[in-house]
Coordinates of C-alpha atoms in Angstrom, one line a residue:
M1124 CA -25.7 -4.2 8.7
E1125 CA -24.2 -7.7 8.3
P1126 CA -21.9 -8.1 5.2
I1127 CA -23.6 -10.0 2.5
S1128 CA -22.3 -13.0 0.5
R1129 CA -20.3 -12.2 -2.6
R1130 CA -22.8 -13.9 -4.8
D1131 CA -25.5 -11.4 -3.7
V1132 CA -23.5 -8.3 -4.6
P1133 CA -24.9 -6.3 -7.6
V1134 CA -22.5 -6.7 -10.6
E1135 CA -22.1 -2.9 -11.0
L1136 CA -20.4 -2.7 -7.6
T1137 CA -17.8 -5.3 -8.6
W1138 CA -14.7 -5.0 -10.8
D1139 CA -14.6 -6.7 -14.2
L1140 CA -11.8 -9.2 -14.6
S1141 CA -12.8 -10.0 -18.1
S1142 CA -10.6 -7.1 -19.2
I1143 CA -7.7 -9.5 -18.4
Y1144 CA -9.3 -12.6 -19.8
A1145 CA -12.8 -12.9 -21.3
T1146 CA -13.0 -16.5 -19.9
E1147 CA -11.3 -18.7 -17.5
E1148 CA -10.3 -21.0 -20.4
E1149 CA -8.3 -18.2 -22.0
M1150 CA -6.4 -17.8 -18.7
F1151 CA -5.6 -21.5 -18.5
A1152 CA -4.5 -21.4 -22.2
D1153 CA -2.0 -18.6 -21.3
M1154 CA -0.8 -20.7 -18.3
E1155 CA -0.1 -23.5 -20.8
K1156 CA 1.6 -21.1 -23.1
L1157 CA 3.7 -19.8 -20.2
K1158 CA 4.8 -23.4 -19.3
N1159 CA 5.7 -24.1 -22.9
L1160 CA 7.7 -20.9 -23.3
S1161 CA 9.7 -21.5 -20.1
D1162 CA 10.5 -25.0 -21.3
R1163 CA 11.7 -23.6 -24.6
I1164 CA 13.9 -21.0 -22.9
V1165 CA 15.6 -23.8 -20.9
R1166 CA 16.2 -25.8 -24.1
D1167 CA 17.4 -22.9 -26.1
Y1168 CA 19.5 -21.0 -23.6
K1169 CA 20.7 -23.0 -20.7
G1170 CA 24.5 -23.2 -20.7
K1171 CA 24.7 -20.8 -23.7
L1172 CA 24.4 -17.3 -22.1
N1173 CA 27.9 -16.2 -23.0
T1174 CA 27.5 -13.6 -25.7
P1175 CA 25.7 -10.2 -25.6
Q1176 CA 23.4 -11.2 -28.4
T1177 CA 22.3 -14.5 -26.7
I1178 CA 21.8 -12.7 -23.4
N1179 CA 19.5 -10.1 -24.9
A1180 CA 17.6 -12.7 -26.9
C1181 CA 17.0 -14.8 -23.8
L1182 CA 15.9 -11.7 -21.8
D1183 CA 13.4 -10.8 -24.6
D1184 CA 11.8 -14.2 -24.1
L1185 CA 12.0 -13.8 -20.3
R1186 CA 10.1 -10.5 -20.5
E1187 CA 7.2 -12.4 -22.2
V1188 CA 7.3 -15.0 -19.3
Y1189 CA 6.9 -12.1 -16.9
R1190 CA 4.1 -10.6 -18.9
L1191 CA 2.1 -13.8 -19.0
N1192 CA 2.8 -14.7 -15.4
I1193 CA 1.6 -11.2 -14.3
L1194 CA -1.7 -11.5 -16.3
T1195 CA -2.5 -15.0 -15.2
G1196 CA -1.5 -14.4 -11.6
S1197 CA -3.5 -11.2 -11.4
Y1198 CA -6.6 -12.9 -12.8
C1199 CA -6.3 -15.6 -10.1
N1200 CA -5.2 -13.6 -7.2
L1201 CA -7.7 -10.7 -7.6
A1202 CA -10.6 -13.1 -7.6
V1203 CA -9.4 -14.5 -4.2
S1204 CA -9.0 -11.0 -2.7
V1205 CA -12.7 -10.2 -3.0
D1206 CA -13.9 -13.4 -1.4
Y1207 CA -11.7 -15.5 0.9
Y1208 CA -14.6 -17.9 1.4
D1209 CA -14.5 -19.1 -2.3
S1210 CA -12.5 -22.4 -2.2
Y1211 CA -12.6 -22.8 -6.0
N1212 CA -10.8 -19.5 -6.6
Q1213 CA -8.3 -20.3 -3.8
E1214 CA -7.5 -23.7 -5.4
R1215 CA -7.1 -22.0 -8.8
D1216 CA -4.8 -19.4 -7.3
E1217 CA -2.8 -22.1 -5.5
K1218 CA -2.4 -24.0 -8.8
H1219 CA -1.0 -20.8 -10.4
S1220 CA 1.4 -20.2 -7.5
R1221 CA 2.7 -23.8 -7.8
Q1222 CA 3.3 -23.4 -11.5
S1223 CA 4.9 -20.0 -11.1
A1224 CA 7.3 -21.4 -8.5
E1225 CA 8.2 -24.3 -10.8
I1226 CA 8.8 -22.0 -13.8
F1227 CA 11.0 -19.5 -12.0
S1228 CA 13.0 -22.2 -10.4
S1229 CA 13.7 -23.7 -13.8
L1230 CA 14.6 -20.2 -15.2
S1231 CA 16.9 -19.2 -12.2
F1232 CA 19.8 -20.2 -14.4
I1233 CA 19.4 -17.0 -16.4
D1234 CA 20.6 -14.6 -13.8
S1235 CA 23.2 -17.1 -12.5
E1236 CA 24.8 -17.6 -16.0
I1237 CA 24.7 -13.9 -16.8
I1238 CA 26.4 -12.9 -13.6
E1239 CA 29.2 -15.4 -14.3
Q1240 CA 30.2 -13.6 -17.5
E1241 CA 33.1 -11.2 -17.8
E1242 CA 32.1 -7.6 -17.1
S1243 CA 33.1 -6.6 -20.7
V1244 CA 30.4 -9.0 -22.0
L1245 CA 27.8 -7.6 -19.6
Q1246 CA 28.7 -4.0 -20.6
E1247 CA 28.4 -4.9 -24.3
A1248 CA 25.0 -6.6 -23.6
I1249 CA 23.9 -3.4 -21.8
A1250 CA 25.1 -1.3 -24.7
L1251 CA 23.1 -3.5 -27.2
A1252 CA 20.0 -3.6 -25.0
T1253 CA 16.9 -1.5 -25.5
D1254 CA 14.2 -3.0 -23.2
N1255 CA 16.6 -5.1 -21.1
K1256 CA 19.1 -2.4 -20.1
L1257 CA 17.8 -1.8 -16.5
Y1258 CA 17.4 -5.6 -15.9
L1259 CA 21.1 -6.1 -16.8
Q1260 CA 22.3 -3.1 -14.7
D1261 CA 20.4 -4.6 -11.7
I1262 CA 22.0 -8.0 -12.3
L1263 CA 25.4 -6.3 -12.0
R1264 CA 24.3 -4.5 -8.9
N1265 CA 23.0 -7.8 -7.4
K1266 CA 26.3 -9.7 -8.2
P1267 CA 27.8 -9.5 -4.6
H1268 CA 24.6 -11.1 -3.2
Q1269 CA 23.9 -13.8 -5.8
L1270 CA 24.2 -17.4 -4.5
H1271 CA 25.3 -20.6 -6.2
P1272 CA 23.0 -21.5 -9.2
E1273 CA 21.6 -24.6 -7.5
T1274 CA 20.8 -22.6 -4.3
E1275 CA 19.0 -19.9 -6.4
R1276 CA 17.0 -22.7 -8.1
A1277 CA 16.0 -24.2 -4.8
L1278 CA 15.0 -20.9 -3.3
A1279 CA 12.9 -20.1 -6.4
A1280 CA 11.2 -23.5 -6.1
L1281 CA 10.4 -22.7 -2.5
S1282 CA 8.8 -19.3 -3.2
Q1283 CA 5.3 -20.5 -2.4
S1284 CA 6.4 -21.8 1.0
L1285 CA 8.4 -18.6 1.6
H1286 CA 5.2 -16.6 1.1
A1287 CA 3.1 -18.8 3.3
P1288 CA 3.1 -16.4 6.4
Y1289 CA 1.2 -13.8 4.4
Q1290 CA -1.3 -16.4 3.2
I1291 CA -1.8 -17.7 6.8
Y1292 CA -2.3 -14.1 8.1
N1293 CA -5.0 -13.4 5.5
M1294 CA -6.8 -16.7 6.0
T1295 CA -6.8 -16.1 9.8
K1296 CA -8.1 -12.5 9.4
L1297 CA -10.5 -12.8 6.5
A1298 CA -11.8 -16.3 6.7
D1299 CA -11.5 -17.7 10.2
M1300 CA -12.4 -14.6 12.4
K1301 CA -16.1 -14.5 13.0
F1302 CA -17.3 -11.4 15.0
D1303 CA -20.2 -11.4 17.4
S1304 CA -22.4 -8.4 17.6
F1305 CA -22.1 -6.0 20.6
T1306 CA -24.7 -4.1 22.6
V1307 CA -24.9 -0.5 23.6
G1308 CA -27.9 0.5 25.8
E1309 CA -30.6 -1.8 24.4
K1310 CA -29.5 -1.7 20.8
E1311 CA -27.5 -4.5 19.2
Y1312 CA -24.8 -3.7 16.6
P1313 CA -23.3 -6.1 14.0
L1314 CA -19.5 -6.3 13.9
G1315 CA -16.9 -7.3 11.2
Y1316 CA -13.4 -6.3 10.2
S1317 CA -14.5 -3.9 7.5
L1318 CA -17.4 -2.7 9.5
F1319 CA -15.1 -1.7 12.3
E1320 CA -12.3 -0.2 10.2
D1321 CA -14.6 1.6 7.8
D1322 CA -17.4 2.6 10.0
Y1323 CA -17.2 2.3 13.8
E1324 CA -13.7 3.9 14.0
Y1325 CA -15.4 7.1 12.7
E1326 CA -18.6 6.7 14.7
K1327 CA -19.5 10.0 16.5
D1328 CA -21.4 8.2 19.4
T1329 CA -18.6 7.7 21.9
D1330 CA -20.2 4.7 23.7
V1331 CA -20.8 2.9 20.4
R1332 CA -17.3 3.7 19.1
R1333 CA -15.5 2.7 22.3
T1334 CA -17.6 -0.4 22.8
A1335 CA -17.0 -1.5 19.2
F1336 CA -13.3 -1.0 19.6
A1337 CA -13.3 -3.1 22.8
A1338 CA -15.3 -5.9 21.1
F1339 CA -13.2 -5.8 18.0
S1340 CA -9.9 -5.9 20.0
R1341 CA -11.2 -8.8 22.1
K1342 CA -12.0 -10.9 19.1
I1343 CA -8.7 -10.3 17.2
S1344 CA -6.7 -10.9 20.5
Q1345 CA -8.1 -14.5 20.4
Y1346 CA -5.9 -15.0 17.3
E1347 CA -2.8 -13.2 18.6
N1348 CA -0.6 -16.3 18.9
V1349 CA -1.2 -17.7 15.4
T1350 CA -0.8 -14.2 14.0
A1351 CA 2.4 -13.7 15.9
A1352 CA 3.7 -17.1 14.8
A1353 CA 3.1 -16.2 11.2
Y1354 CA 4.8 -12.9 11.6
N1355 CA 7.8 -14.3 13.4
T1356 CA 8.2 -16.8 10.6
Q1357 CA 8.1 -13.9 8.1
V1358 CA 10.8 -11.9 9.8
Q1359 CA 13.0 -14.9 10.6
T1360 CA 12.9 -15.9 6.9
E1361 CA 13.8 -12.3 5.9
K1362 CA 16.7 -12.4 8.3
T1363 CA 17.9 -15.8 7.0
M1364 CA 17.8 -14.6 3.4
A1365 CA 19.7 -11.4 4.4
T1366 CA 22.4 -13.5 6.0
L1367 CA 22.6 -16.0 3.1
R1368 CA 23.0 -13.2 0.6
G1369 CA 25.8 -11.5 2.6
F1370 CA 24.0 -8.4 3.9
D1371 CA 25.2 -7.0 7.2
S1372 CA 21.6 -6.6 8.4
V1373 CA 18.0 -7.4 7.5
F1374 CA 17.5 -3.6 7.0
D1375 CA 20.3 -3.5 4.4
S1376 CA 18.7 -6.5 2.6
L1377 CA 15.2 -5.0 2.6
L1378 CA 16.3 -1.5 1.5
F1379 CA 18.6 -2.8 -1.2
G1380 CA 15.8 -3.5 -3.6
Q1381 CA 14.2 -0.1 -2.9
K1382 CA 17.5 1.7 -3.8
V1383 CA 17.3 3.6 -0.5
T1384 CA 19.9 4.3 2.1
R1385 CA 19.5 3.4 5.8
E1386 CA 19.8 7.2 6.5
M1387 CA 16.8 7.9 4.3
Y1388 CA 14.8 5.2 6.1
D1389 CA 15.7 6.2 9.7
R1390 CA 15.2 9.9 8.9
Q1391 CA 11.5 9.3 8.1
I1392 CA 10.8 7.5 11.3
D1393 CA 13.0 9.6 13.7
L1394 CA 12.1 13.0 12.4
I1395 CA 8.3 12.4 12.2
T1396 CA 8.2 10.7 15.7
E1397 CA 10.0 13.7 17.2
K1398 CA 8.7 16.7 15.2
L1399 CA 5.2 15.7 14.3
S1400 CA 4.2 14.3 17.7
P1401 CA 3.6 17.8 19.3
H1402 CA 1.3 18.8 16.5
M1403 CA -0.8 15.6 16.6
R1404 CA -1.1 15.7 20.4
R1405 CA -2.4 19.2 20.0
Y1406 CA -4.9 17.8 17.4
A1407 CA -5.9 15.1 19.9
R1408 CA -6.6 17.8 22.6
L1409 CA -8.7 19.7 20.1
L1410 CA -10.8 16.6 19.3
K1411 CA -11.3 16.0 23.0
R1412 CA -12.5 19.6 23.5
I1413 CA -14.8 19.7 20.5
H1414 CA -16.5 16.4 21.5
G1415 CA -16.5 17.0 25.2
L1416 CA -14.8 13.7 26.0
D1417 CA -13.9 12.7 29.5
K1418 CA -10.5 11.5 28.2
M1419 CA -8.8 10.9 24.8
T1420 CA -8.4 7.2 24.1
F1421 CA -6.9 5.4 21.1
A1422 CA -10.4 4.6 20.0
D1423 CA -11.2 8.3 19.7
L1424 CA -8.4 9.4 17.3
K1425 CA -10.3 9.0 14.1
I1426 CA -13.5 10.9 14.9
A1427 CA -14.3 13.9 12.7
V1428 CA -13.8 17.5 13.8
D1429 CA -17.3 18.2 12.6
P1430 CA -19.2 14.9 12.2
E1431 CA -22.5 16.7 11.4
Y1432 CA -20.9 18.3 8.4
D1433 CA -19.4 15.1 7.0
P1434 CA -21.6 14.6 3.8
K1435 CA -22.8 11.3 2.6
V1436 CA -21.4 10.7 -0.9
T1437 CA -22.7 8.2 -3.4
I1438 CA -20.5 6.4 -5.9
E1439 CA -21.9 8.5 -8.7
E1440 CA -21.4 11.8 -6.8
S1441 CA -17.8 10.7 -6.1
R1442 CA -17.0 10.7 -9.8
N1443 CA -17.9 14.5 -10.0
Y1444 CA -15.7 15.3 -7.1
I1445 CA -12.7 13.3 -8.4
E1446 CA -13.0 14.5 -12.1
K1447 CA -13.0 18.1 -11.0
G1448 CA -10.4 17.6 -8.2
L1449 CA -7.9 16.0 -10.5
S1450 CA -8.6 18.1 -13.6
I1451 CA -5.3 20.0 -13.0
L1452 CA -3.5 16.9 -14.2
G1453 CA -5.0 17.3 -17.7
E1454 CA -7.8 15.9 -19.9
E1455 CA -6.0 12.6 -20.5
Y1456 CA -5.9 11.9 -16.8
V1457 CA -9.6 12.8 -16.3
E1458 CA -10.5 10.5 -19.2
M1459 CA -8.8 7.7 -17.4
V1460 CA -11.0 8.4 -14.3
R1461 CA -14.1 8.3 -16.5
I1462 CA -13.1 5.0 -18.0
A1463 CA -12.3 3.6 -14.6
Y1464 CA -16.0 4.2 -13.5
R1465 CA -17.4 3.2 -16.9
D1466 CA -15.4 -0.1 -17.4
R1467 CA -15.6 -1.3 -13.8
W1468 CA -12.0 -1.0 -12.7
V1469 CA -13.2 -0.6 -9.1
D1470 CA -14.6 -3.1 -6.7
F1471 CA -16.9 -1.1 -4.3
A1472 CA -18.8 -4.0 -2.7
Q1473 CA -19.2 -4.7 0.9
N1474 CA -19.2 -8.5 1.2
A1475 CA -18.1 -11.1 3.7
G1476 CA -14.6 -12.5 3.1
K1477 CA -13.3 -9.5 1.2
S1478 CA -9.9 -8.0 1.8
T1479 CA -9.9 -4.9 4.0
G1480 CA -8.5 -1.5 3.2
G1481 CA -7.8 -0.6 -0.3
F1482 CA -5.3 -1.4 -3.0
C1483 CA -4.7 -0.9 -6.8
A1484 CA -3.2 -3.7 -9.0
S1485 CA -1.9 -2.6 -12.4
P1486 CA -1.0 -5.7 -14.5
Y1487 CA 1.2 -4.8 -17.4
G1488 CA -0.8 -4.8 -20.6
T1489 CA -4.2 -4.2 -19.1
N1490 CA -6.1 -1.7 -17.0
S1491 CA -5.8 -1.2 -13.2
F1492 CA -8.0 -2.9 -10.6
I1493 CA -9.0 -1.0 -7.4
L1494 CA -10.3 -2.7 -4.3
L1495 CA -12.1 -0.7 -1.6
T1496 CA -15.3 -0.9 0.5
W1497 CA -17.7 2.0 -0.2
N1498 CA -19.4 3.4 2.9
N1499 CA -20.7 6.7 1.4
R1500 CA -18.2 8.8 3.3
M1501 CA -16.0 11.6 2.0
A1502 CA -13.1 9.5 3.3
D1503 CA -14.0 6.9 0.6
V1504 CA -13.7 9.6 -2.1
F1505 CA -10.2 10.4 -0.9
T1506 CA -9.3 6.7 -0.8
L1507 CA -10.6 6.2 -4.4
A1508 CA -8.6 9.3 -5.6
H1509 CA -5.6 7.8 -3.8
E1510 CA -5.9 4.4 -5.6
L1511 CA -6.6 6.2 -8.9
G1512 CA -3.2 7.9 -8.4
H1513 CA -1.6 4.4 -8.5
A1514 CA -3.7 3.7 -11.6
G1515 CA -2.6 6.9 -13.3
H1516 CA 1.1 6.3 -12.3
F1517 CA 1.2 2.8 -13.9
K1518 CA -0.9 3.7 -16.9
A1519 CA 1.8 6.3 -17.7
C1520 CA 4.8 4.1 -16.9
N1521 CA 3.5 0.9 -18.4
K1522 CA 2.8 2.8 -21.6
A1523 CA 6.2 4.5 -21.7
Q1524 CA 8.5 1.7 -20.4
S1525 CA 9.6 -1.9 -21.0
L1526 CA 8.0 -4.3 -18.5
F1527 CA 11.5 -4.6 -16.9
D1528 CA 11.5 -0.8 -16.3
T1529 CA 8.1 -0.5 -14.4
N1530 CA 9.4 -1.8 -11.1
V1531 CA 9.2 1.5 -9.2
S1532 CA 10.9 1.7 -5.8
T1533 CA 8.4 1.3 -3.0
Y1534 CA 10.0 4.4 -1.4
F1535 CA 8.4 6.5 -4.1
V1536 CA 5.3 4.5 -5.1
E1537 CA 3.0 6.2 -2.6
A1538 CA 3.8 9.7 -4.0
P1539 CA 1.5 9.5 -7.1
S1540 CA -1.4 8.3 -4.9
T1541 CA -1.1 10.7 -2.0
I1542 CA -0.7 13.7 -4.2
N1543 CA -4.2 13.0 -5.6
E1544 CA -5.6 13.3 -2.1
L1545 CA -3.9 16.7 -1.7
L1546 CA -5.1 17.9 -5.1
M1547 CA -8.6 16.9 -4.2
A1548 CA -8.5 18.8 -0.9
H1549 CA -7.0 21.9 -2.5
Y1550 CA -9.7 21.8 -5.2
L1551 CA -12.4 21.7 -2.5
L1552 CA -10.9 24.6 -0.6
K1553 CA -11.3 26.7 -3.7
T1554 CA -15.0 25.9 -4.2
N1555 CA -16.4 27.4 -1.0
P1556 CA -15.1 30.2 1.3
D1557 CA -17.4 29.3 4.2
P1558 CA -15.3 28.9 7.5
R1559 CA -17.1 25.7 8.5
F1560 CA -16.6 24.2 5.1
R1561 CA -12.9 25.2 5.1
R1562 CA -12.4 23.7 8.6
W1563 CA -14.1 20.5 7.4
V1564 CA -11.7 20.2 4.3
L1565 CA -8.6 20.9 6.4
S1566 CA -9.7 18.3 9.0
C1567 CA -10.3 15.8 6.2
M1568 CA -6.6 16.3 5.1
I1569 CA -5.4 15.9 8.7
S1570 CA -7.7 13.0 9.8
N1571 CA -7.5 11.1 6.4
T1572 CA -4.5 11.9 4.3
Y1573 CA -1.9 12.9 6.9
Y1574 CA -3.1 10.8 9.8
H1575 CA -3.2 7.7 7.7
N1576 CA 0.2 8.1 6.1
F1577 CA 2.1 10.1 8.7
V1578 CA 0.7 8.6 11.9
T1579 CA -1.0 5.2 11.3
H1580 CA 1.7 3.9 8.9
L1581 CA 4.5 5.7 10.7
M1582 CA 3.6 4.0 13.9
E1583 CA 3.7 0.7 12.0
A1584 CA 7.1 1.6 10.7
A1585 CA 8.5 2.6 14.1
Y1586 CA 7.1 -0.6 15.6
Q1587 CA 8.4 -2.7 12.7
R1588 CA 11.9 -1.3 13.1
E1589 CA 12.0 -2.5 16.7
V1590 CA 11.0 -6.0 15.6
Y1591 CA 13.8 -6.1 13.0
R1592 CA 16.3 -4.9 15.6
I1593 CA 15.4 -7.8 17.8
V1594 CA 15.6 -10.3 14.9
D1595 CA 18.9 -8.8 13.7
A1596 CA 20.3 -9.4 17.2
G1597 CA 19.4 -13.1 16.9
G1598 CA 16.1 -12.9 18.8
S1599 CA 12.5 -13.8 18.0
V1600 CA 9.1 -12.3 18.7
N1601 CA 5.9 -13.6 20.1
A1602 CA 2.5 -12.1 20.9
E1603 CA 3.5 -10.7 24.3
T1604 CA 6.6 -9.0 22.7
L1605 CA 4.6 -7.6 19.8
N1606 CA 1.9 -6.2 22.1
R1607 CA 4.5 -4.5 24.3
L1608 CA 6.4 -3.0 21.3
M1609 CA 3.2 -1.6 19.8
K1610 CA 2.0 -0.2 23.1
E1611 CA 5.4 1.5 23.7
T1612 CA 5.5 2.9 20.2
L1613 CA 2.1 4.5 20.5
Q1614 CA 2.8 5.8 24.1
K1615 CA 6.0 7.4 22.9
F1616 CA 4.2 9.3 20.1
W1617 CA 1.0 10.3 22.0
G1618 CA 2.5 10.8 25.5
E1619 CA 0.0 11.9 28.2
D1620 CA -2.6 13.2 25.7
V1621 CA -4.0 9.8 24.6
E1622 CA -4.7 6.8 26.8
I1623 CA -3.1 3.7 25.2
S1624 CA -4.8 0.6 26.4
D1625 CA -4.0 -3.1 26.0
D1626 CA -6.6 -3.1 23.3
A1627 CA -4.6 -0.5 21.4
A1628 CA -1.6 -2.7 21.7
H1629 CA -3.2 -5.3 19.4
T1630 CA -3.1 -2.8 16.5
W1631 CA -0.1 -4.7 15.2
M1632 CA -2.5 -7.5 14.2
R1633 CA -4.4 -5.4 11.7
Q1634 CA -2.0 -4.5 8.9
P1635 CA -0.8 -6.7 6.1
H1636 CA 2.1 -4.4 5.4
Y1637 CA 4.5 -6.3 7.7
Y1638 CA 4.5 -9.1 5.2
M1639 CA 5.8 -6.7 2.4
G1640 CA 9.2 -5.9 3.8
L1641 CA 9.9 -2.3 4.8
Y1642 CA 6.8 -0.8 3.2
S1643 CA 5.0 1.0 6.0
Y1644 CA 7.5 3.9 6.2
T1645 CA 7.2 4.6 2.5
Y1646 CA 3.7 6.1 2.9
S1647 CA 5.2 9.1 4.7
A1648 CA 8.1 9.2 2.3
G1649 CA 5.7 9.3 -0.7
L1650 CA 3.5 11.9 1.0
T1651 CA 6.5 14.1 1.7
V1652 CA 7.3 14.2 -2.0
A1653 CA 3.7 14.7 -2.8
T1654 CA 3.3 17.6 -0.4
E1655 CA 6.3 19.4 -1.9
V1656 CA 5.2 18.7 -5.5
C1657 CA 1.6 19.9 -4.7
R1658 CA 3.1 23.1 -3.4
R1659 CA 5.0 23.5 -6.7
I1660 CA 1.8 22.9 -8.7
E1661 CA -0.1 25.4 -6.6
T1662 CA 2.6 28.1 -7.1
E1663 CA 4.0 27.3 -10.5
G1664 CA 1.1 25.7 -12.3
Q1665 CA 1.6 23.9 -15.6
P1666 CA 5.4 23.6 -15.6
A1667 CA 5.2 21.7 -12.3
V1668 CA 2.4 19.5 -13.7
D1669 CA 4.5 18.8 -16.8
D1670 CA 7.4 17.7 -14.6
W1671 CA 5.1 15.5 -12.6
K1672 CA 3.9 13.7 -15.7
K1673 CA 7.5 13.0 -16.7
V1674 CA 8.0 11.4 -13.2
L1675 CA 4.9 9.2 -13.7
A1676 CA 6.2 8.0 -17.0
A1677 CA 9.8 7.4 -15.8
G1678 CA 8.8 4.2 -14.0
G1679 CA 11.8 2.4 -12.5
T1680 CA 14.4 4.0 -14.8
L1681 CA 15.4 6.3 -11.9
D1682 CA 15.9 5.6 -8.2
P1683 CA 13.8 7.5 -5.6
M1684 CA 16.2 10.4 -5.3
G1685 CA 16.3 10.7 -9.2
L1686 CA 12.5 10.6 -9.4
A1687 CA 12.1 13.3 -6.8
A1688 CA 14.8 15.4 -8.5
L1689 CA 12.9 15.1 -11.8
A1690 CA 9.9 16.5 -9.9
G1691 CA 12.0 19.4 -8.6
I1692 CA 12.4 18.0 -5.0
D1693 CA 15.7 17.3 -3.2
I1694 CA 15.2 14.4 -0.8
S1695 CA 18.8 14.1 0.1
T1696 CA 18.2 16.5 3.0
D1697 CA 15.8 16.8 6.0
Q1698 CA 14.1 19.9 4.5
P1699 CA 11.2 18.4 2.5
L1700 CA 10.2 16.3 5.5
L1701 CA 10.5 19.3 7.9
N1702 CA 8.5 21.4 5.4
T1703 CA 5.7 18.8 5.3
I1704 CA 5.6 18.5 9.1
A1705 CA 5.4 22.3 9.3
T1706 CA 2.5 22.2 6.8
I1707 CA 0.6 19.8 9.0
G1708 CA 1.2 22.0 12.0
E1709 CA -0.1 25.0 10.1
M1710 CA -3.3 23.1 9.1
I1711 CA -3.9 22.0 12.7
E1712 CA -3.4 25.6 13.9
E1713 CA -5.9 26.9 11.4
I1714 CA -8.4 24.2 12.4
E1715 CA -8.0 25.4 16.0
T1716 CA -8.5 29.1 14.9
L1717 CA -11.6 28.3 12.8
T1718 CA -13.0 26.3 15.7
D1719 CA -12.6 29.2 18.1
E1720 CA -14.3 31.5 15.5
L1721 CA -17.2 29.1 14.9
E1722 CA -17.7 28.6 18.7
E1723 CA -18.0 32.3 19.2

């Protein structure tokens, strides 16, 4: 059916932003408070950050600036994300972005002045600090890449413009694209971004699925040049910033904030492309056989092994699955799940102009907000469990840590989300010994959890690496180049087993992750940790769960390697990744065996 207008959505299917601010007036009052506080910080501290005591006092005030900016910004931005047709909310969000840029431009002197101090002063400030320790340590780490104070001020003032490519991408995708319906046989089918990605990609009718893919690809390709221009602007900006800050490459610049080495980054992409590819090609051949397809195309890769067995799940039923599936994490965690449903943390609605996919925002000092589109599929249950993993992570770390210590490396941030999908699946496997049911659960893990994180996002990461290599060498990218790179990336992974058409080449247009630095590869990195931790929980029980809870509470106080070590995993070697790939291969082998048995 056609997506409805946001104003026609039942309130119980929407999230409740009043848990941030009861009224818009309260939000505007905090924006005013934020402006006054930043002005006072300039008056009280500019030119005076030369003692450990003054530095810490200033950072205490800065922490409050961050807190207020996060709350007001979340209130504005989350309202836009559910309806890109609402011009009032867009204008309000723009107003907040302008004020934020002005404030952080005026406060850019803080880091600049602190960095200029003698190291002995900084070390004493760190020794005196309680909630500011990590912030000061990161300033020391950033020192080689800090620019002249006036340059830093100018860059902060330009932050809204520097983020424009992502805004242009979203407006093109979510507001400007209008999809025509398509026809199969004598029946007409409506089409939209969310309808395609959440429904038609999984459609068991081959003619409908492939026709929908062709119609969807035809429409997005009409916007390939403006989308490519926005993306090229993004990567050129990142390259310019890397050069200005003295990094040898854009990779070094983007990985610096993640506290990740180039070796860790390349390992994820290279090992998965090489070692996982044979297993996934085998899975593609199995899908082709089960469904009696004439050939395997890119449009066929997300179909279910057993579509007749894929149960429809209501929102209310999903709560029962998730509560039981995540009960191993303890009563406090399950209570958070109950509250998330009760207090409307989740926006389930299907409406025009809403962001696609799913995300979880966790503003410091309030509850999380989860966006997804509910289609009554078991895949939605796994998506919600995934996003609740983010909510549980930041509930723990926001409670345990200073605001400055909640900035978890993106390398690790997908581990707490993907482990929830695995725990859900392992719970389901224990509830029913029936071979068909077991095959269905295993195929859910392959087609949802592992396909999404180890294939979809990994292909994005491999493609993205080629883009940055071009940019690092002084080149630029356009639609023709991006189509070619994506097609070559997919062909390398799928080989002769899957036909990669020109329509498949346009897949690069569909993901917002390219506007978030080196993010796509972190899904597989997080799931690698999650798979190993899940194995520990399955074999060791409560001690492994207790270790995992310590990891969730640690926030940004440890780098990815330290967080993994706290969970009992050593990610300094290839082994966890090789173990995870072997686990995927074993699942696919068992799905094949069960299929043979069921066919007999």
